[in-house]
Coordinates of C-alpha atoms in Angstrom, one line a residue:
X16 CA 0.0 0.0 0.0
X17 CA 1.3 3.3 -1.1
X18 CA 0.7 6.7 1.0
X19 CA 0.8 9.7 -0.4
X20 CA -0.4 13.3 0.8
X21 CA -3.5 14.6 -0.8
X22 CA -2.3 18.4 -0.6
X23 CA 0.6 20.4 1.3
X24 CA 0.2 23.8 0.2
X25 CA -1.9 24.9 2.8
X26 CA 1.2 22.8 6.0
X27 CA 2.8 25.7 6.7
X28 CA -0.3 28.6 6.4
X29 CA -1.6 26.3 9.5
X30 CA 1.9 25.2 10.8
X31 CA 1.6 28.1 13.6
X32 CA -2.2 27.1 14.6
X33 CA -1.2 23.4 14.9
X34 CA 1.7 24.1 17.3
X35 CA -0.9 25.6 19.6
X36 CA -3.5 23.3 19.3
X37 CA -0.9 20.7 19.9
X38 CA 0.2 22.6 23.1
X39 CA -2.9 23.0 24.8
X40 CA -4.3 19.7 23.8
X41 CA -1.0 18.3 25.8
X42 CA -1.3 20.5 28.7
X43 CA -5.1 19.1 28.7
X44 CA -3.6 15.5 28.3
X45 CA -1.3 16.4 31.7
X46 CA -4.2 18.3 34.0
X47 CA -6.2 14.9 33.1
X48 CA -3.2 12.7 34.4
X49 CA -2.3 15.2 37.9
X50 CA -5.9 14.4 38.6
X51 CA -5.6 10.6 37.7
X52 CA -2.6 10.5 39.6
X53 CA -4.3 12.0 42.7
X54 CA -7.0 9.8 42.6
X55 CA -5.3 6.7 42.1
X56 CA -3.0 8.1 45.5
X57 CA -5.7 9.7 47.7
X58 CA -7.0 6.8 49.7
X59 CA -3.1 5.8 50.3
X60 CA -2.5 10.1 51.5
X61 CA -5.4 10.6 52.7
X62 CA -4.0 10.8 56.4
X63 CA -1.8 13.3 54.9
X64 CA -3.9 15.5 53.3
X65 CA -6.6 15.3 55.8
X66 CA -3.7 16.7 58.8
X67 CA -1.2 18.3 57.1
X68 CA 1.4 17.1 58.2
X69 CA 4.4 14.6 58.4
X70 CA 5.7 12.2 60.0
X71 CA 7.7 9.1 59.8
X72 CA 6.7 5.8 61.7
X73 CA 9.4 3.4 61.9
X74 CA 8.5 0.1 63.6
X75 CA 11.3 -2.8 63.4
X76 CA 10.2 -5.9 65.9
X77 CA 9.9 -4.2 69.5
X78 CA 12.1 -1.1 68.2
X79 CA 9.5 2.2 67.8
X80 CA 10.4 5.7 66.8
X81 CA 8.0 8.3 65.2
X82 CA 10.4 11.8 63.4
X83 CA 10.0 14.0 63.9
X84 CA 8.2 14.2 67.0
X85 CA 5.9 16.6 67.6
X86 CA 4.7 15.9 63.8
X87 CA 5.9 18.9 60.9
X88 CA 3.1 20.6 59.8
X89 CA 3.5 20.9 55.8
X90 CA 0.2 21.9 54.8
X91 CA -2.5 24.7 56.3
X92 CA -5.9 23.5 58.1
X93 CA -7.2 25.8 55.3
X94 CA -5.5 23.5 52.5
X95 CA -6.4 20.5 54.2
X96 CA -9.8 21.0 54.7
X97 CA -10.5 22.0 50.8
X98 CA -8.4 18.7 50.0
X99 CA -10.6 16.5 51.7
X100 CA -13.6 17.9 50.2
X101 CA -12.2 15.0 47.6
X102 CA -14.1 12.5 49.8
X103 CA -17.2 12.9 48.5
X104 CA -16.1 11.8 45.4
X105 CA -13.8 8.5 46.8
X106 CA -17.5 8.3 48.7
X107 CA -15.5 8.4 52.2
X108 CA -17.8 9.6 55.4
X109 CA -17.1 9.5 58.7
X110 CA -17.4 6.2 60.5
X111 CA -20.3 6.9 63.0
X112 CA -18.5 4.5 66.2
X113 CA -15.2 6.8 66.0
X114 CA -16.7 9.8 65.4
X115 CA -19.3 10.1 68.4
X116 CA -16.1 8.7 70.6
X117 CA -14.2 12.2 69.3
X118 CA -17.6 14.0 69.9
X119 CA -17.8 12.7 73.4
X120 CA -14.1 13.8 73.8
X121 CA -15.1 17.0 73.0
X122 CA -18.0 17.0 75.1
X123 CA -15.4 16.2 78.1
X124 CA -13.5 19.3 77.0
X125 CA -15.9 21.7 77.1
X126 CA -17.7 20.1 80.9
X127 CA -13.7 20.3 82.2
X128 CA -13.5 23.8 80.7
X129 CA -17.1 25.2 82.5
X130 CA -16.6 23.6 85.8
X131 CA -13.7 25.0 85.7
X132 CA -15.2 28.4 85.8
X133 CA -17.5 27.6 87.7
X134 CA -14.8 26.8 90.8
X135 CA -13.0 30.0 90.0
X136 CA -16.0 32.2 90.6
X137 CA -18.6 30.3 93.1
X138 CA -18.5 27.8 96.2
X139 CA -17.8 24.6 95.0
X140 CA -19.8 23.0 96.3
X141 CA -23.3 24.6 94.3
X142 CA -25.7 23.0 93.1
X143 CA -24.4 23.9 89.7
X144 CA -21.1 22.4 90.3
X145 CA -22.5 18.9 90.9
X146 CA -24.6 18.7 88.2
X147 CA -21.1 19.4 86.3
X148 CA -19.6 16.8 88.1
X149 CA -22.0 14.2 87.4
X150 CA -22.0 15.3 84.1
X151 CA -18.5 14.8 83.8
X152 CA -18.5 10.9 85.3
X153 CA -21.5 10.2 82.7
X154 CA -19.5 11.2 79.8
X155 CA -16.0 9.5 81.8
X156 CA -17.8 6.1 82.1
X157 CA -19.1 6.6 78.3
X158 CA -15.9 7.1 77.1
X159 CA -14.6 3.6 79.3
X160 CA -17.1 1.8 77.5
X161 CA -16.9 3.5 74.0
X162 CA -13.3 2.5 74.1
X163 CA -13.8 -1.1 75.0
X164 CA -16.1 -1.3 72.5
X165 CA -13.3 0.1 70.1
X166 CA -10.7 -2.2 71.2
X167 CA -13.7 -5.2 70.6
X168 CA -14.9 -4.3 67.0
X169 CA -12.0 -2.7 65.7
X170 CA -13.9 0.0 63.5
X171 CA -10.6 0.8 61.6
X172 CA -10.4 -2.8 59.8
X173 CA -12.8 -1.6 57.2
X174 CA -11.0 1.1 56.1
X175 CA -8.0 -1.0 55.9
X176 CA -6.6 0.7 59.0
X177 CA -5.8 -2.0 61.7
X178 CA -2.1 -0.7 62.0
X179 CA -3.6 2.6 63.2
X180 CA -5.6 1.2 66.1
X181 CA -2.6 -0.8 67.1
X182 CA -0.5 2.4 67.1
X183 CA -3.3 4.0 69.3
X184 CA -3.1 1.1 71.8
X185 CA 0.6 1.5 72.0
X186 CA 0.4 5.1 73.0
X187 CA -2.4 4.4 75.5
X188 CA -0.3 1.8 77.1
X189 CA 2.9 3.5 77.0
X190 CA 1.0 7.0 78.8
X191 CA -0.6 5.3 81.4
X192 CA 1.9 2.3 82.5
X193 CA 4.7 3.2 80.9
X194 CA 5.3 -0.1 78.7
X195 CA 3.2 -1.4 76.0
X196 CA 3.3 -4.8 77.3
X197 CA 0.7 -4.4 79.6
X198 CA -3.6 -4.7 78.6
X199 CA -4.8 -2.0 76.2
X200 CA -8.0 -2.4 77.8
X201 CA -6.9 -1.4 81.2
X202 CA -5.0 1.0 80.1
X203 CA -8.0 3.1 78.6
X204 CA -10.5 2.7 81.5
X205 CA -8.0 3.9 83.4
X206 CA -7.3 6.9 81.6
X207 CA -10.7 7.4 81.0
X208 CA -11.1 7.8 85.3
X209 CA -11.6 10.6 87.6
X210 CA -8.9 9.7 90.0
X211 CA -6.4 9.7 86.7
X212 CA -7.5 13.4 85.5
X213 CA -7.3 14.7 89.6
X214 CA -3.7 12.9 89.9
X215 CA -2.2 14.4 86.5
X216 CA -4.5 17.3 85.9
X217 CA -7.1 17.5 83.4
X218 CA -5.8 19.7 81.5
X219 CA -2.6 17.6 80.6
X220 CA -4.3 14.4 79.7
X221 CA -6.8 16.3 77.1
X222 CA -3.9 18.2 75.6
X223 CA -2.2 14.8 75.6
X224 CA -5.4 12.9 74.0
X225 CA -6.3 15.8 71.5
X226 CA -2.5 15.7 70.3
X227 CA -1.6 12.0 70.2
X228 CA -4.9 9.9 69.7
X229 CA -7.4 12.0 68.8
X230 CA -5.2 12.4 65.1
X231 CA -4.9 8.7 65.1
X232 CA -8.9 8.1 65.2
X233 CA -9.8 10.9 63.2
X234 CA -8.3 8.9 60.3
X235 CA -10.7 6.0 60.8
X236 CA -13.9 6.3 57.6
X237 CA -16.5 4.5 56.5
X238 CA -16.6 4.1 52.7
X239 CA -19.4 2.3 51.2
X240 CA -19.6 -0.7 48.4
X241 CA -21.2 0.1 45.1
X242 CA -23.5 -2.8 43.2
X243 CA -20.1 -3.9 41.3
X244 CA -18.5 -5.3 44.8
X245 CA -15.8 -2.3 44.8
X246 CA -15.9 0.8 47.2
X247 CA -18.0 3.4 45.4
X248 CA -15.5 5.9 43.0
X249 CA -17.4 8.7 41.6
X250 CA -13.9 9.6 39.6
X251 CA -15.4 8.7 36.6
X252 CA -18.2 11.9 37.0
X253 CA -14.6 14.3 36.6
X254 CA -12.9 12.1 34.2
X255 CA -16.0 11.8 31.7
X256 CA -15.5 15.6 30.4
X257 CA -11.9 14.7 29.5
X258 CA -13.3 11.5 27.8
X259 CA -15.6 13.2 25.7
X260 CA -12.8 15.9 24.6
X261 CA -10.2 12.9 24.4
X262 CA -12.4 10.7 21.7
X263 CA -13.5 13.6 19.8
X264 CA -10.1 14.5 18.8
X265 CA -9.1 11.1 18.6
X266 CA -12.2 10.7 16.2
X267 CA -11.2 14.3 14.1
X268 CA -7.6 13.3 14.0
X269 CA -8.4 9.6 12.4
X270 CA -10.7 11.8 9.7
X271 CA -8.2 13.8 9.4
X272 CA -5.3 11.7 8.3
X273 CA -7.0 9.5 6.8
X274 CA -8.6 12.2 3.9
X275 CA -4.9 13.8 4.2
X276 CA -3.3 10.2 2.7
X277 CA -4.1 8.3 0.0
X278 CA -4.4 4.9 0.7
X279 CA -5.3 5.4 4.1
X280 CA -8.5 4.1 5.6
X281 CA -10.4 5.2 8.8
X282 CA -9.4 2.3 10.9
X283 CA -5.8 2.7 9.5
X284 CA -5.8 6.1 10.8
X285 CA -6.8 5.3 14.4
X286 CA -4.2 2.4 14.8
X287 CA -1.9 5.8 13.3
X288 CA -2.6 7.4 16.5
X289 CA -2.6 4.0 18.7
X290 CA -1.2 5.4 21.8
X291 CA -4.4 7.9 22.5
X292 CA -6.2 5.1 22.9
X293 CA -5.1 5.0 26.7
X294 CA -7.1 8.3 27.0
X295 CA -10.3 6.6 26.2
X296 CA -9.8 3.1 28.5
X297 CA -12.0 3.8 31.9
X298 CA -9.3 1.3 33.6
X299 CA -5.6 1.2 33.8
X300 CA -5.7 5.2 33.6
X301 CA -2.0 5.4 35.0
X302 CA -1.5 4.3 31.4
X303 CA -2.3 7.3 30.2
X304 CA 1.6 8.6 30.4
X305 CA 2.3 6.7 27.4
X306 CA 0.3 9.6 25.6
X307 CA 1.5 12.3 27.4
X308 CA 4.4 11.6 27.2
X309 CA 4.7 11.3 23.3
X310 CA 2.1 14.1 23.2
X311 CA 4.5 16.7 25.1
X312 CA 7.4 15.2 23.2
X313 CA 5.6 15.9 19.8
X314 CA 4.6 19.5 20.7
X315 CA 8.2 20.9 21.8
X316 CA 7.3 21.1 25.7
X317 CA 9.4 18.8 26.7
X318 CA 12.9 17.2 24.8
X319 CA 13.5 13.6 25.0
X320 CA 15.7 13.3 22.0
X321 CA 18.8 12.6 24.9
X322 CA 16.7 10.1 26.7
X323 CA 15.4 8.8 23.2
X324 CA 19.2 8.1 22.3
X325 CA 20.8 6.9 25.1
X326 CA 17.8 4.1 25.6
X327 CA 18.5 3.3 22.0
X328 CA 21.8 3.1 22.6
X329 CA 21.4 1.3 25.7
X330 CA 19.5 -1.0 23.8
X331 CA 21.9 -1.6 20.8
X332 CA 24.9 -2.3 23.4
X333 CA 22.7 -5.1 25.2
X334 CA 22.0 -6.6 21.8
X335 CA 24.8 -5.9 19.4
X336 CA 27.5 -8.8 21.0
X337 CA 24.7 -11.2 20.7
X338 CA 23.3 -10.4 17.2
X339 CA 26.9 -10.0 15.8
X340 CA 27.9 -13.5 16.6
X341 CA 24.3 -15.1 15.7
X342 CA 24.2 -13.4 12.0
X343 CA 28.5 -14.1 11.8
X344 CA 28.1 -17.5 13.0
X345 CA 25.1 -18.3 10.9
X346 CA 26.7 -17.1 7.7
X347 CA 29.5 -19.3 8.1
X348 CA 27.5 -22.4 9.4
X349 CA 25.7 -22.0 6.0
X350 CA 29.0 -21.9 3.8
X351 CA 30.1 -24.5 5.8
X352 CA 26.7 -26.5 5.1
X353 CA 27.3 -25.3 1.5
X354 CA 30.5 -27.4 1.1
X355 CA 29.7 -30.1 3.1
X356 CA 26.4 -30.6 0.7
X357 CA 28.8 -30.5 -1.7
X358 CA 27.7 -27.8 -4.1
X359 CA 30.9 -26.4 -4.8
X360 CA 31.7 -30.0 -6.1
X361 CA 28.5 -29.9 -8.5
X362 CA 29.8 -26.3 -9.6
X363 CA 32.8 -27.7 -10.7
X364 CA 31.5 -30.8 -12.5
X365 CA 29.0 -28.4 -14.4
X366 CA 31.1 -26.4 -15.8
X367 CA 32.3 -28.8 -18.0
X368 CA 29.0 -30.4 -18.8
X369 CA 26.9 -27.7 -19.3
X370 CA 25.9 -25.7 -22.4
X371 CA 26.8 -22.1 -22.0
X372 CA 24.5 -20.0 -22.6
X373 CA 25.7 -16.2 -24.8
X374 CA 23.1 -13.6 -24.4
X375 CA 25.3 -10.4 -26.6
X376 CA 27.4 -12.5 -28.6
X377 CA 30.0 -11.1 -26.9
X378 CA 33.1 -12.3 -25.5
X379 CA 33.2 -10.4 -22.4
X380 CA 36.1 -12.0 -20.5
X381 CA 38.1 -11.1 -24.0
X382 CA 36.6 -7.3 -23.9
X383 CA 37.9 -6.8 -20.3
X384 CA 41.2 -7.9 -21.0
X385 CA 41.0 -5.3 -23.8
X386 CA 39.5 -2.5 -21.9
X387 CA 42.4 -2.9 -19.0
X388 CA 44.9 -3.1 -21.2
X389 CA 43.6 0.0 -22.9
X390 CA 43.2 1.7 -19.6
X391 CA 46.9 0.8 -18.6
X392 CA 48.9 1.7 -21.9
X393 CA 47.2 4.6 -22.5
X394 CA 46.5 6.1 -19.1
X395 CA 48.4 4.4 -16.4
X396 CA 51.8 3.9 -18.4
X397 CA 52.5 7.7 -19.4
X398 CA 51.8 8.6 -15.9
X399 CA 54.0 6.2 -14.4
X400 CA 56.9 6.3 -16.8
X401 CA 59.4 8.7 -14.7
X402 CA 58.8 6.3 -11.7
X403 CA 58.9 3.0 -14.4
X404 CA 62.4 4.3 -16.0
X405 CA 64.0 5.0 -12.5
X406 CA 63.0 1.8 -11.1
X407 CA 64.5 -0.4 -14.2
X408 CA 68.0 2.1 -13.8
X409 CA 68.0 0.8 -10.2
X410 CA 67.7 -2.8 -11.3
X411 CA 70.4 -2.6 -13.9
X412 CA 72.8 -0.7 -12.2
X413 CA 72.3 -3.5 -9.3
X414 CA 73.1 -6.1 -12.0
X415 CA 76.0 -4.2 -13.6
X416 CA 77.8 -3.8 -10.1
X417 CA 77.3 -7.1 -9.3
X418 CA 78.8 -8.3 -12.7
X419 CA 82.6 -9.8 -11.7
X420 CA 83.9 -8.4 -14.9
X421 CA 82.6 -5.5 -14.4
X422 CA 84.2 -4.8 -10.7
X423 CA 87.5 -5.6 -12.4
X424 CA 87.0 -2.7 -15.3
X425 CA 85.5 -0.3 -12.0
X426 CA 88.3 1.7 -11.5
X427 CA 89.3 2.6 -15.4
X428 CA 88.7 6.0 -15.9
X429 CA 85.7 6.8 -18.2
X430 CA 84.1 3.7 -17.6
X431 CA 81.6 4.5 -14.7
X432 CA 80.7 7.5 -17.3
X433 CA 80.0 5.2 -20.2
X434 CA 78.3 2.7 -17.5
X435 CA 75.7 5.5 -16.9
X436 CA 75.1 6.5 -20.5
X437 CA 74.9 2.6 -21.2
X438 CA 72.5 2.4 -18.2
X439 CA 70.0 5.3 -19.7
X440 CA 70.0 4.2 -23.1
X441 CA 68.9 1.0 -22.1
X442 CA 66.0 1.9 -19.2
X443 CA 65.1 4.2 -22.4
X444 CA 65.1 1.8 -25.0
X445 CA 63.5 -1.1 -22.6
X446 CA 60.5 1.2 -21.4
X447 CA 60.1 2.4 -24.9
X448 CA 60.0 -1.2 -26.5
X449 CA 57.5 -2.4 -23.4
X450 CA 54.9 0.7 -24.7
X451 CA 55.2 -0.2 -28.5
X452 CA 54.8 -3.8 -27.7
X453 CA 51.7 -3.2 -25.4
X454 CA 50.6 0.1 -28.1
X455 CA 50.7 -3.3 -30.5
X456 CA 48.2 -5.1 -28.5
X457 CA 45.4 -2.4 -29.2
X458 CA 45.5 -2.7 -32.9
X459 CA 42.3 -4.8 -34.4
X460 CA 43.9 -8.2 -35.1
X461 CA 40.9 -10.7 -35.3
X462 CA 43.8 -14.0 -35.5
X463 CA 44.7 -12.5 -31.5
X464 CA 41.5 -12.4 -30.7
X465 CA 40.9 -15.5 -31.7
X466 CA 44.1 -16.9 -30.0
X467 CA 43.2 -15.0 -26.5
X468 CA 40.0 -16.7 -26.4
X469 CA 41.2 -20.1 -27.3
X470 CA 43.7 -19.0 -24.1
X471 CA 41.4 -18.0 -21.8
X472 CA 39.2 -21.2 -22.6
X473 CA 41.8 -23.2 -22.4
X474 CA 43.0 -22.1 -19.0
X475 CA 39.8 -22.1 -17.7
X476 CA 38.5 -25.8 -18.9
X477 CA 42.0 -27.0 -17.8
X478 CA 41.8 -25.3 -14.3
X479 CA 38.2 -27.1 -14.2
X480 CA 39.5 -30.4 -15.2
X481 CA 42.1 -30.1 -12.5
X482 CA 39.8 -29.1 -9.8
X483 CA 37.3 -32.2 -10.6
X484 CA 39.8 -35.0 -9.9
X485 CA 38.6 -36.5 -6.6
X486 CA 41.7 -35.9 -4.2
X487 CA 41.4 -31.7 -5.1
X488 CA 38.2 -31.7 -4.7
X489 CA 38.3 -33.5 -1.3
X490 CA 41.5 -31.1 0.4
X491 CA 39.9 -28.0 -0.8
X492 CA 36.6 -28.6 0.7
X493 CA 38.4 -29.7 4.0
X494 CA 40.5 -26.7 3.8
X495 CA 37.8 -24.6 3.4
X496 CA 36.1 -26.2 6.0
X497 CA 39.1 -25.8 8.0
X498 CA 39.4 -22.0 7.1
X499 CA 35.7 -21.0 7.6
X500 CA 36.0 -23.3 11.4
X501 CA 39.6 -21.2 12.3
X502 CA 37.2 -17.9 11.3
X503 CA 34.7 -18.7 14.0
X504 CA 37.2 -19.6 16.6
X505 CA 39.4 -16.6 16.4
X506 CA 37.5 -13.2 14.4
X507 CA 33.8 -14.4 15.4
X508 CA 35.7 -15.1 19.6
X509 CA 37.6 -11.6 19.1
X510 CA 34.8 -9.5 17.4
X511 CA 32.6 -11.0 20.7
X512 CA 34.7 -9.9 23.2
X513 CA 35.1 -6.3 22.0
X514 CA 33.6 -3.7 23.8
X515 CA 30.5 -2.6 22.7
X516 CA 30.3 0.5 24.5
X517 CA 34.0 1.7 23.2
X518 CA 32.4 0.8 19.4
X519 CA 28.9 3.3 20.5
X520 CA 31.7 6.1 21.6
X521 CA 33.6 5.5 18.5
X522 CA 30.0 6.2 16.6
X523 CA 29.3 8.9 18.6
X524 CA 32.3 10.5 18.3
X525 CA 32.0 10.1 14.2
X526 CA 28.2 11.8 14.5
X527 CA 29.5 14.6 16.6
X528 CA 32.5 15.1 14.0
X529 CA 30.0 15.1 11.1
X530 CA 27.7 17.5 12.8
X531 CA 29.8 19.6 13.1
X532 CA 31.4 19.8 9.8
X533 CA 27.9 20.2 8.8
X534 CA 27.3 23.2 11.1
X535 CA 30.8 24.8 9.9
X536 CA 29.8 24.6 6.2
X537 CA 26.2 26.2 7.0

């Protein structure tokens, strides 16, 4: 199937346009994926969100330490309070059991905090302070059995939060008798008694509840379960306005392309765009950074060509030993297998046998020798010839001097000068005879064409005859067995054993060199 563009005249009139449209529609794609993001990690931060603050619990066997300690505030009660408006949507609502235990708590607070006025300014012993006394042992002895009733059920194992209660009971224990070995059950009715608020002062065990456990329960929620078995998620009411936008473009883009390219159907186009398909899947959403990121990639906000090429090249270096000696290997395993079936026997045997088959009527083997000699008499030779003649002088003048009877006529004057003259005639005369001979060869002569064929066939159907008797044939294919075996064991061991990532810096080094050649031209 071919592709080809409809029109392009109008690319770059929109070019400017596009680059916007990709922007925003990227920026979209990201808002969409903070919010999945903080939907898929609320339930898991909600403690965090709904307090503000942080703190790090480290518990290893009977070893306990909470840092910092008081816990660092991080985030404002303003903040955290329109953050956890977000629980309406998870469907999150406060546990009744735990929340009328902080309630009663409260009620304590504000009893301690009137009787307490009450002593400064009347007799203690009105009618008004009683009634806030016994008012204060009702909501005591409530608070004893609200807490027993909270160590029985365990309201926190429905949100998933039995660690918390645990870490409430440890604090209890550790407050009141100093060890968390003792019973979590005495430990509360005793904290929850008169004679414990008189002997330590009110004041400092409601500061100490309000700071320690009261944070602890206040974590505890009750979230319902929907029809489908899973804890109602109204996410889907936020992430449906994306979805519409999402598979509208998704639905224009596949139009698009697919009237912009021949060739291209509808389907085709969507399987173009594969990756937005993540945007329109109601599950998996954390998928959904396989678009973004390709989408932020594509409209300039972001540049992963660096990441792009060093995973690519990551890539090729955990591949390239193993692929090298596989393809290598293979190669010569098939040569080897060639042989072996003894192919280059039947080659040999055909050659003979065979009818050859002329398509030009054309020597061609005969024509090449003819265009190199051509090339070499007429081009290379008159080239050469100053680097020719002084070669052949340093040959003959080698010969001459190691002549005996010329050693013995050496030292008669004149003769070295004639011995030089001789010398140059005859490099002269030599080189000069070897170009007229060759010059000869070019001249039409149909009987030396006829003999140079009869030559070349003759060598060639006598080479083949050669070749066919049984012991050649047998010691070359074992020596080319032999060869193509010594290959494996020594190049294909070697070219394994280099490093990889020296041969990707070599290639680097040869793109950043060309680069900027390229740059110095422009």
């Amino acid at each position: 199937m071919t592709i080809t563009k409809v029109s392009s005249g109008s690319q770059k009139k929109f070019s400017r346009p596009r680059r916007w449209f990709e922007k925003i529609m990227a920026l979209i794609v990201l808002a969409n994926y903070i919010l999945v993001i903080f939907d898929l990690t609320y339930i898991p931060l909600r403690d965090f969100w709904l307090q503000g603050k942080v703190q790090l619990y480290i518990k290893i066997g009977t070893f306990e330490k909470e840092i910092p300690k008081p816990p660092l505030r991080v985030i404002p009660d303003s903040v955290s309070e329109i953050i956890t408006n977000y629980d309406i949507i998870k469907g999150i609502e406060p546990y009744r059991d735990t929340a009328l235990y902080l309630e009663r708590v409260e009620d304590l607070n504000e009893a301690v905090n009137q009787l307490v006025s009450q002593q400064a300014f009347t007799d203690p012993n009105t009618t008004d302070n009683r009634a806030s006394q016994d008012n204060i042992e009702q909501i005591l002895a409530d608070l004893r059995e609200r807490s027993i009733g909270m160590l029985q059920d365990n309201p926190f194992l429905i949100a998933n939060k039995t660690g918390t209660l645990e870490r409430i009971k440890n604090k209890m224990r550790e407050h009141v008798f100093g060890t968390e070995d003792s019973s979590a059950k005495d430990a509360f009715e005793q904290f929850w008694s008169e004679k414990n608020f008189r002997q330590n002062g009110w004041r400092n065990e409601l500061n100490f509840f309000d700071q320690q456990i009261a944070p602890l329960i206040s974590t505890n929620y009750f979230r319902p379960v929907g029809e489908n078995g899973e804890p109602v998620n109204n996410f889907g009411l936020i992430d449906f306005p994306f979805f519409l936008l999402f598979l509208t473009e998704f639905l224009a883009r596949s139009w698009y392309i697919s009237r912009r390219h021949t060739g291209v159907s509808w389907f085709d186009a969507m399987l173009w765009r594969w990756y937005d398909i993540f945007l329109l899947i109601p599950i998996l959403r954390f998928l959904r950074i396989i678009p973004l990121i390709i989408r932020l990639d594509e409209s300039n906000l972001i540049d992963l060509k660096a990441i792009k090429k060093q995973a690519s090249q990551g890539f090729v270096a955990g591949i390239a030993q193993d692929i090298t000696e596989v393809v290598i290997i293979q190669v010569v395993n098939q040569i080897q297998g060639t042989i072996q079936d003894g192919t280059v026997r039947d080659i040999l045997v055909r050659q003979n046998t065979r009818q050859y088959v002329d398509i030009n009527d054309v020597n061609e083997t005969s024509e090449l020798v003819k265009l190199m000699a051509n090339l070499v008499i007429n081009k290379v030779m008159p080239e050469i010839r100053p680097e020719a003649e002084a070669f052949l002088r340093y040959n003959v003048d080698k010969a001459l001097t190691q002549t005996p009877a010329y050693r013995g006529l050496e030292n008669v004057p004149g003769v070295k000068v004639m011995q030089h003259q001789l010398t140059e005639r005859l490099v002269s005369q030599l080189y000069q005879g070897l170009s007229v001979g060759l010059q000869g060869l070019l001249i039409e002569d149909p009987e030396f064409d006829l003999l140079l064929e009869k030559l070349v066939e003759k060598f060639s159907n006598s080479l083949g005859t050669e070749l066919q008797a049984e012991h050649s044939i047998d010691q070359i294919e074992s020596l080319l067995n032999d060869l193509l075996e010594e290959i494996k064991i020594n190049y294909v061991q070697n070219l394994s054993q280099e490093n990889i990532e020296n041969i990707l810096e070599q290639t680097r080094a040869l793109r950043q060199g060309t680069q900027t050649q390229v740059t110095q031209y422009r």
